Amino acid sequence: MNLVILTGRLTRDPELKFGQSGKAYSRFSLAVDRPFQKGEADFINCVAFGKTAELIGEYLRKGRKVGVQGRIQMNRYEMNGEKRTSYDVLVDTVEFLESKGGAEDSSYAGNYNEGYQRAAEPVKSAPVGNDFEDDEFPF
């Protein structure tokens, strides 16, 4: 079973792009606090497709708290003659965990434990299928 569930804050504004077929995809990174290690976080690369990607690109910005569910995928590629490996979470669903003004009102300055707002009602996106071409997207 390949299942990933994460809660964290966006480290930058999401990139919303469209493939050659016109299908949307969005890349973003989440800062996820490490349990029992105050002040430390892991930075997880994520990618979403279709309507989920469009929602992320339209409504989410740096510092916003979200929950994502998806699966992990390993990517191998070559850069400057050196073989590399990267890991991305392919997002199936996303939940907005604070109100729209929550991140703007918070004192977000890289410290992920301060300035959290009370969670708003989660907004769930529709699950995303795997109906895309592998060489359509540049990763």
Coordinates of C-alpha atoms in Angstrom, one line a residue:
M1 CA 0.0 0.0 0.0
N2 CA 1.3 3.4 -0.9
L3 CA -0.5 6.1 1.1
V4 CA 0.8 9.4 2.3
I5 CA -1.1 11.8 4.6
L6 CA 0.6 15.1 5.5
T7 CA -0.3 18.3 7.3
G8 CA 1.9 21.3 6.9
R9 CA 2.4 24.8 5.5
L10 CA 3.3 25.8 2.0
T11 CA 6.9 27.0 1.7
R12 CA 6.2 29.0 -1.4
D13 CA 3.4 29.9 -3.7
P14 CA 2.3 26.9 -5.8
E15 CA 3.3 26.8 -9.5
L16 CA 0.2 26.2 -11.7
K17 CA 1.1 25.0 -15.2
F18 CA -0.6 23.2 -18.0
G19 CA 0.7 20.3 -20.0
Q20 CA 0.6 20.0 -23.8
S21 CA -2.9 18.4 -23.6
G22 CA -4.1 21.3 -21.5
K23 CA -4.3 19.3 -18.3
A24 CA -3.4 21.4 -15.2
Y25 CA -0.7 20.5 -12.8
S26 CA 0.6 22.3 -9.7
R27 CA 3.9 21.8 -7.9
F28 CA 4.4 23.0 -4.3
S29 CA 6.4 22.2 -1.2
L30 CA 5.1 21.6 2.4
A31 CA 7.0 22.2 5.6
V32 CA 5.9 19.4 7.9
D33 CA 7.0 19.7 11.6
R34 CA 9.0 16.8 13.0
P35 CA 7.3 15.3 16.1
F36 CA 9.2 15.7 19.3
Q37 CA 11.8 17.9 17.6
K38 CA 10.8 21.5 18.2
G39 CA 11.8 23.9 15.5
E40 CA 12.7 21.2 12.9
A41 CA 10.7 20.5 9.8
D42 CA 10.9 18.3 6.7
F43 CA 10.3 19.9 3.3
I44 CA 8.2 17.6 1.1
N45 CA 7.7 18.2 -2.7
C46 CA 4.2 17.6 -3.9
V47 CA 2.4 17.7 -7.3
A48 CA -1.3 17.7 -8.1
F49 CA -3.2 17.3 -11.3
G50 CA -6.5 18.4 -12.9
K51 CA -9.1 20.3 -10.8
T52 CA -7.1 19.7 -7.6
A53 CA -4.1 21.5 -9.2
E54 CA -6.4 24.4 -10.3
L55 CA -7.8 24.7 -6.7
I56 CA -4.3 24.7 -5.3
G57 CA -3.1 27.3 -7.8
E58 CA -6.1 29.6 -7.3
Y59 CA -6.6 29.5 -3.5
L60 CA -3.3 28.6 -1.8
R61 CA -0.3 30.8 -1.1
K62 CA 2.9 30.6 0.9
G63 CA 2.3 30.0 4.6
R64 CA -1.2 28.5 4.3
K65 CA -1.8 25.4 6.3
V66 CA -3.1 22.4 4.4
G67 CA -3.6 18.7 4.6
V68 CA -2.9 16.4 1.7
Q69 CA -3.5 12.8 0.9
G70 CA -1.7 11.0 -1.9
R71 CA 1.0 8.6 -2.7
I72 CA 4.8 8.8 -3.0
Q73 CA 6.6 8.4 -6.3
M74 CA 10.3 8.1 -7.0
N75 CA 11.7 9.8 -10.1
R76 CA 15.1 9.0 -11.6
Y77 CA 16.8 11.4 -14.0
E78 CA 20.2 12.5 -15.2
M79 CA 21.7 16.0 -14.7
N80 CA 25.1 16.9 -16.0
G81 CA 26.0 13.3 -16.5
E82 CA 25.1 12.5 -12.9
K83 CA 22.2 10.1 -12.0
R84 CA 19.8 11.6 -9.5
T85 CA 16.7 10.5 -7.6
S86 CA 13.9 12.6 -6.3
Y87 CA 10.7 11.8 -4.4
D88 CA 7.3 13.6 -4.9
V89 CA 3.9 13.1 -3.3
L90 CA 1.3 12.8 -6.0
V91 CA -1.7 14.5 -4.3
D92 CA -5.1 12.9 -4.6
T93 CA -7.0 15.2 -2.2
V94 CA -6.2 18.5 -0.4
E95 CA -7.9 20.1 2.6
F96 CA -7.6 23.8 3.4
L97 CA -7.0 23.8 7.2
E98 CA -7.5 27.5 7.9
S99 CA -9.6 30.3 6.7
K100 CA -8.5 32.4 3.8
G101 CA -7.3 35.3 6.0
G102 CA -5.6 32.8 8.5
A103 CA -2.1 32.9 6.9
E104 CA -2.2 36.6 6.3
D105 CA -3.2 37.3 9.9
S106 CA -0.7 34.9 11.4
S107 CA 2.9 35.9 12.2
Y108 CA 4.4 33.4 9.8
A109 CA 8.1 34.1 9.5
G110 CA 9.5 30.6 9.0
N111 CA 8.5 29.4 12.5
Y112 CA 5.8 26.8 11.9
N113 CA 4.6 26.5 15.5
E114 CA 3.6 30.2 15.9
G115 CA 0.6 32.0 14.5
Y116 CA -1.6 29.0 13.8
Q117 CA -5.2 29.9 13.4
R118 CA -8.2 27.8 14.4
A119 CA -8.9 25.4 11.5
A120 CA -11.9 26.2 9.3
E121 CA -14.1 23.6 7.8
P122 CA -12.0 21.4 5.5
V123 CA -12.6 21.8 1.8
K124 CA -12.1 18.5 0.0
S125 CA -11.1 18.3 -3.6
A126 CA -12.2 15.6 -6.1
P127 CA -9.8 12.7 -6.4
V128 CA -7.5 12.8 -9.4
G129 CA -7.1 9.9 -11.8
N130 CA -4.0 8.7 -13.6
D131 CA -5.1 9.7 -17.1
F132 CA -2.0 11.5 -18.2
E133 CA 1.0 10.7 -20.4
D134 CA 4.3 10.1 -18.6
D135 CA 6.3 12.2 -21.0
E136 CA 3.7 15.0 -21.0
F137 CA 5.1 16.6 -17.8
P138 CA 8.7 17.8 -17.3
F139 CA 9.6 15.7 -14.2

